């Protein structure tokens, strides 16, 4: 069943070999059932307590059963005969005995499953490292072709691509009611839509540098790889869940609760749920998408266009100089964001030079547009009653 899913679900062949060995584990369950039967533990009501402990690198399940005094000798003889490692006999109440025993096949089943998960966890870590390395090399590559200092930079095209990518929410939803990680099928669909948007906007065709085209291809491939890893992890998580359910059904023991608990204590990340997306997506956001700043992070909160020239008030809030001058003219002293009285005493010393240079570098078009707008506004203020500044052919008399 799992084998079939692995084939159908877009999993590379070599990965399938490393997946949870569902069939083999199923056979192991049969052995546990036989083992329980061999010592005479057949009925559900005999089991009093079941626990799995991790002792160093071994998983030790302990089963406590109730037997009647008449049965006790029989069960104990069987246990001794079969050479089980740990037994304890207590007389609980008159006529009832409690035996705690560690069974071999039982231990073997969990040990096998645990080791397979360890292997999977290593495998996932390796894939994650590969993806992070791709993110780093893409950041370097796109930094070269989309960097602001380069002549004919592809910066504006990459900005648009990253903006479309962020809006596509390939791996996580923030807008829907069911915010959070999305199903791999949805991821695949959203990725397709994102590429379609990039194509319909003709962004790829407008690249100046061949390196950009290659980087865009690598960016798509990297996203597909993340989906594959996430998908693989989900399939394995489901397999573990199912095998534990099967174990419980056939043995009447409660491994579905105990085993995930052990995993949680032993592994740093939740290996039954796909966490690769979360880790990798934050790396993509911080180390790749961040290399090209988005305008929305640099706009003035009053006029909503680029905050040029940026005046940083004493409260720390930043506005464009035009909006600040307008506030001062209205004799408004309170910062529109935090209401502190900081506006009226602001002057040229509040100009944030570093930010201004940054904006010139990363948003040259917006800055130029804003400067033209400002000039037009100043002109209108001074000569608006005489001439329309939008018609520069008019001469001022
Ligand atoms: Zn403004
Ligand atoms: Zn403020």
mmCIF file of N, CA, C and O in Angstrom, residues 8-50:
data_model
loop_
_atom_site.group_PDB
_atom_site.id
_atom_site.type_symbol
_atom_site.label_atom_id
_atom_site.label_comp_id
_atom_site.label_asym_id
_atom_site.label_seq_id
_atom_site.Cartn_x
_atom_site.Cartn_y
_atom_site.Cartn_z
ATOM 1 N N UNK A 8 3.118 6.296 -6.873
ATOM 2 C CA UNK A 8 2.165 7.242 -7.465
ATOM 3 C C UNK A 8 2.479 8.686 -7.103
ATOM 4 O O UNK A 8 2.192 9.597 -7.842
ATOM 5 N N UNK A 9 3.051 8.848 -5.932
ATOM 6 C CA UNK A 9 3.153 10.196 -5.385
ATOM 7 C C UNK A 9 4.466 10.907 -5.669
ATOM 8 O O UNK A 9 4.970 11.619 -4.824
ATOM 9 N N UNK A 10 5.112 10.618 -6.800
ATOM 10 C CA UNK A 10 6.140 11.526 -7.214
ATOM 11 C C UNK A 10 7.319 11.516 -6.231
ATOM 12 O O UNK A 10 7.773 12.518 -5.735
ATOM 13 N N UNK A 11 7.754 10.260 -5.940
ATOM 14 C CA UNK A 11 8.890 10.090 -5.038
ATOM 15 C C UNK A 11 10.021 9.404 -5.805
ATOM 16 O O UNK A 11 9.808 8.357 -6.407
ATOM 17 N N UNK A 12 11.233 9.984 -5.809
ATOM 18 C CA UNK A 12 12.339 9.347 -6.524
ATOM 19 C C UNK A 12 12.582 7.924 -6.014
ATOM 20 O O UNK A 12 12.393 7.655 -4.827
ATOM 21 N N UNK A 13 12.999 7.055 -6.914
ATOM 22 C CA UNK A 13 13.138 5.626 -6.589
ATOM 23 C C UNK A 13 14.056 5.364 -5.404
ATOM 24 O O UNK A 13 13.750 4.589 -4.515
ATOM 25 N N UNK A 14 15.193 6.074 -5.392
ATOM 26 C CA UNK A 14 16.144 5.830 -4.299
ATOM 27 C C UNK A 14 15.572 6.277 -2.945
ATOM 28 O O UNK A 14 15.922 5.740 -1.906
ATOM 29 N N UNK A 15 14.679 7.255 -2.966
ATOM 30 C CA UNK A 15 14.043 7.696 -1.722
ATOM 31 C C UNK A 15 13.079 6.620 -1.244
ATOM 32 O O UNK A 15 12.957 6.372 -0.053
ATOM 33 N N UNK A 16 12.380 6.009 -2.195
ATOM 34 C CA UNK A 16 11.383 4.989 -1.850
ATOM 35 C C UNK A 16 12.040 3.849 -1.076
ATOM 36 O O UNK A 16 11.445 3.292 -0.160
ATOM 37 N N UNK A 17 13.286 3.539 -1.424
ATOM 38 C CA UNK A 17 13.995 2.451 -0.737
ATOM 39 C C UNK A 17 14.227 2.785 0.736
ATOM 40 O O UNK A 17 14.288 1.902 1.575
ATOM 41 N N UNK A 18 14.390 4.052 1.010
ATOM 42 C CA UNK A 18 14.658 4.469 2.382
ATOM 43 C C UNK A 18 13.386 4.705 3.196
ATOM 44 O O UNK A 18 13.445 5.020 4.376
ATOM 45 N N UNK A 19 12.248 4.610 2.539
ATOM 46 C CA UNK A 19 10.992 4.918 3.225
ATOM 47 C C UNK A 19 10.670 3.863 4.286
ATOM 48 O O UNK A 19 11.291 2.807 4.330
ATOM 49 N N UNK A 20 9.699 4.178 5.125
ATOM 50 C CA UNK A 20 9.243 3.242 6.154
ATOM 51 C C UNK A 20 8.860 1.914 5.501
ATOM 52 O O UNK A 20 8.057 1.890 4.560
ATOM 53 N N UNK A 21 9.446 0.825 5.969
ATOM 54 C CA UNK A 21 9.216 -0.488 5.353
ATOM 55 C C UNK A 21 7.918 -1.093 5.906
ATOM 56 O O UNK A 21 7.940 -1.940 6.796
ATOM 57 N N UNK A 22 6.847 -0.625 5.334
ATOM 58 C CA UNK A 22 5.523 -0.955 5.856
ATOM 59 C C UNK A 22 5.249 -2.457 5.876
ATOM 60 O O UNK A 22 4.826 -3.010 6.883
ATOM 61 N N UNK A 23 5.541 -3.113 4.757
ATOM 62 C CA UNK A 23 5.261 -4.552 4.650
ATOM 63 C C UNK A 23 6.040 -5.345 5.689
ATOM 64 O O UNK A 23 5.496 -6.221 6.359
ATOM 65 N N UNK A 24 7.323 -5.035 5.805
ATOM 66 C CA UNK A 24 8.189 -5.752 6.743
ATOM 67 C C UNK A 24 7.722 -5.528 8.177
ATOM 68 O O UNK A 24 7.715 -6.457 8.999
ATOM 69 N N UNK A 25 7.301 -4.310 8.448
ATOM 70 C CA UNK A 25 6.829 -3.999 9.805
ATOM 71 C C UNK A 25 5.521 -4.738 10.116
ATOM 72 O O UNK A 25 5.290 -5.180 11.230
ATOM 73 N N UNK A 26 4.705 -4.867 9.077
ATOM 74 C CA UNK A 26 3.440 -5.586 9.247
ATOM 75 C C UNK A 26 3.718 -7.043 9.648
ATOM 76 O O UNK A 26 3.045 -7.601 10.517
ATOM 77 N N UNK A 27 4.729 -7.614 9.018
ATOM 78 C CA UNK A 27 5.099 -8.998 9.371
ATOM 79 C C UNK A 27 5.599 -9.063 10.808
ATOM 80 O O UNK A 27 5.346 -10.036 11.521
ATOM 81 N N UNK A 28 6.286 -8.038 11.213
ATOM 82 C CA UNK A 28 6.796 -8.007 12.589
ATOM 83 C C UNK A 28 5.647 -7.977 13.607
ATOM 84 O O UNK A 28 5.764 -8.533 14.694
ATOM 85 N N UNK A 29 4.579 -7.305 13.222
ATOM 86 C CA UNK A 29 3.415 -7.268 14.128
ATOM 87 C C UNK A 29 2.890 -8.687 14.337
ATOM 88 O O UNK A 29 2.565 -9.076 15.463
ATOM 89 N N UNK A 30 2.847 -9.461 13.250
ATOM 90 C CA UNK A 30 2.376 -10.843 13.377
ATOM 91 C C UNK A 30 3.214 -11.616 14.384
ATOM 92 O O UNK A 30 2.706 -12.411 15.167
ATOM 93 N N UNK A 31 4.510 -11.354 14.371
ATOM 94 C CA UNK A 31 5.393 -12.051 15.323
ATOM 95 C C UNK A 31 5.098 -11.626 16.761
ATOM 96 O O UNK A 31 5.185 -12.423 17.676
ATOM 97 N N UNK A 32 4.771 -10.345 16.926
ATOM 98 C CA UNK A 32 4.432 -9.876 18.283
ATOM 99 C C UNK A 32 3.172 -10.582 18.768
ATOM 100 O O UNK A 32 3.100 -11.040 19.918
ATOM 101 N N UNK A 33 2.209 -10.710 17.855
ATOM 102 C CA UNK A 33 0.952 -11.398 18.213
ATOM 103 C C UNK A 33 1.248 -12.846 18.610
ATOM 104 O O UNK A 33 0.764 -13.345 19.638
ATOM 105 N N UNK A 34 2.085 -13.502 17.799
ATOM 106 C CA UNK A 34 2.453 -14.897 18.111
ATOM 107 C C UNK A 34 3.141 -14.982 19.461
ATOM 108 O O UNK A 34 2.909 -15.888 20.255
ATOM 109 N N UNK A 35 3.997 -14.000 19.714
ATOM 110 C CA UNK A 35 4.741 -13.979 20.973
ATOM 111 C C UNK A 35 3.804 -13.866 22.174
ATOM 112 O O UNK A 35 3.932 -14.580 23.163
ATOM 113 N N UNK A 36 2.839 -12.933 22.014
ATOM 114 C CA UNK A 36 1.871 -12.757 23.106
ATOM 115 C C UNK A 36 1.085 -14.047 23.343
ATOM 116 O O UNK A 36 0.849 -14.454 24.486
ATOM 117 N N UNK A 37 0.721 -14.674 22.239
ATOM 118 C CA UNK A 37 -0.040 -15.924 22.351
ATOM 119 C C UNK A 37 0.799 -17.022 22.993
ATOM 120 O O UNK A 37 0.319 -17.808 23.806
ATOM 121 N N UNK A 38 2.096 -17.033 22.658
ATOM 122 C CA UNK A 38 2.965 -18.109 23.153
ATOM 123 C C UNK A 38 3.119 -18.084 24.672
ATOM 124 O O UNK A 38 3.351 -19.106 25.293
ATOM 125 N N UNK A 39 3.003 -16.919 25.261
ATOM 126 C CA UNK A 39 3.080 -16.916 26.732
ATOM 127 C C UNK A 39 1.692 -16.835 27.372
ATOM 128 O O UNK A 39 1.553 -16.627 28.566
ATOM 129 N N UNK A 40 0.714 -16.976 26.550
ATOM 130 C CA UNK A 40 -0.634 -17.082 27.085
ATOM 131 C C UNK A 40 -1.341 -15.755 27.319
ATOM 132 O O UNK A 40 -2.351 -15.694 27.997
ATOM 133 N N UNK A 41 -0.798 -14.678 26.756
ATOM 134 C CA UNK A 41 -1.492 -13.392 26.897
ATOM 135 C C UNK A 41 -2.322 -13.169 25.645
ATOM 136 O O UNK A 41 -1.808 -12.769 24.607
ATOM 137 N N UNK A 42 -3.568 -13.501 25.744
ATOM 138 C CA UNK A 42 -4.404 -13.410 24.550
ATOM 139 C C UNK A 42 -5.497 -12.374 24.719
ATOM 140 O O UNK A 42 -5.908 -11.736 23.776
ATOM 141 N N UNK A 43 -5.923 -12.267 25.934
ATOM 142 C CA UNK A 43 -7.093 -11.419 26.128
ATOM 143 C C UNK A 43 -6.719 -9.996 26.514
ATOM 144 O O UNK A 43 -5.770 -9.763 27.252
ATOM 145 N N UNK A 44 -7.498 -9.113 26.005
ATOM 146 C CA UNK A 44 -7.261 -7.696 26.238
ATOM 147 C C UNK A 44 -7.291 -7.353 27.727
ATOM 148 O O UNK A 44 -6.491 -6.583 28.218
ATOM 149 N N UNK A 45 -8.240 -7.960 28.440
ATOM 150 C CA UNK A 45 -8.402 -7.590 29.849
ATOM 151 C C UNK A 45 -7.249 -8.063 30.738
ATOM 152 O O UNK A 45 -7.163 -7.724 31.904
ATOM 153 N N UNK A 46 -6.378 -8.846 30.174
ATOM 154 C CA UNK A 46 -5.229 -9.274 30.959
ATOM 155 C C UNK A 46 -4.171 -8.176 31.065
ATOM 156 O O UNK A 46 -3.384 -8.129 31.999
ATOM 157 N N UNK A 47 -4.149 -7.312 30.054
ATOM 158 C CA UNK A 47 -3.107 -6.276 30.024
ATOM 159 C C UNK A 47 -3.482 -5.150 30.979
ATOM 160 O O UNK A 47 -4.516 -4.521 30.849
ATOM 161 N N UNK A 48 -2.596 -4.915 31.903
ATOM 162 C CA UNK A 48 -2.886 -3.869 32.876
ATOM 163 C C UNK A 48 -2.172 -2.573 32.512
ATOM 164 O O UNK A 48 -2.727 -1.489 32.594
ATOM 165 N N UNK A 49 -0.931 -2.739 32.104
ATOM 166 C CA UNK A 49 -0.152 -1.553 31.805
ATOM 167 C C UNK A 49 0.843 -1.867 30.692
ATOM 168 O O UNK A 49 1.368 -2.977 30.622
ATOM 169 N N UNK A 50 1.063 -0.883 29.868
ATOM 170 C CA UNK A 50 2.030 -1.079 28.797
ATOM 171 C C UNK A 50 2.835 0.204 28.674
ATOM 172 O O UNK A 50 2.274 1.291 28.685
#
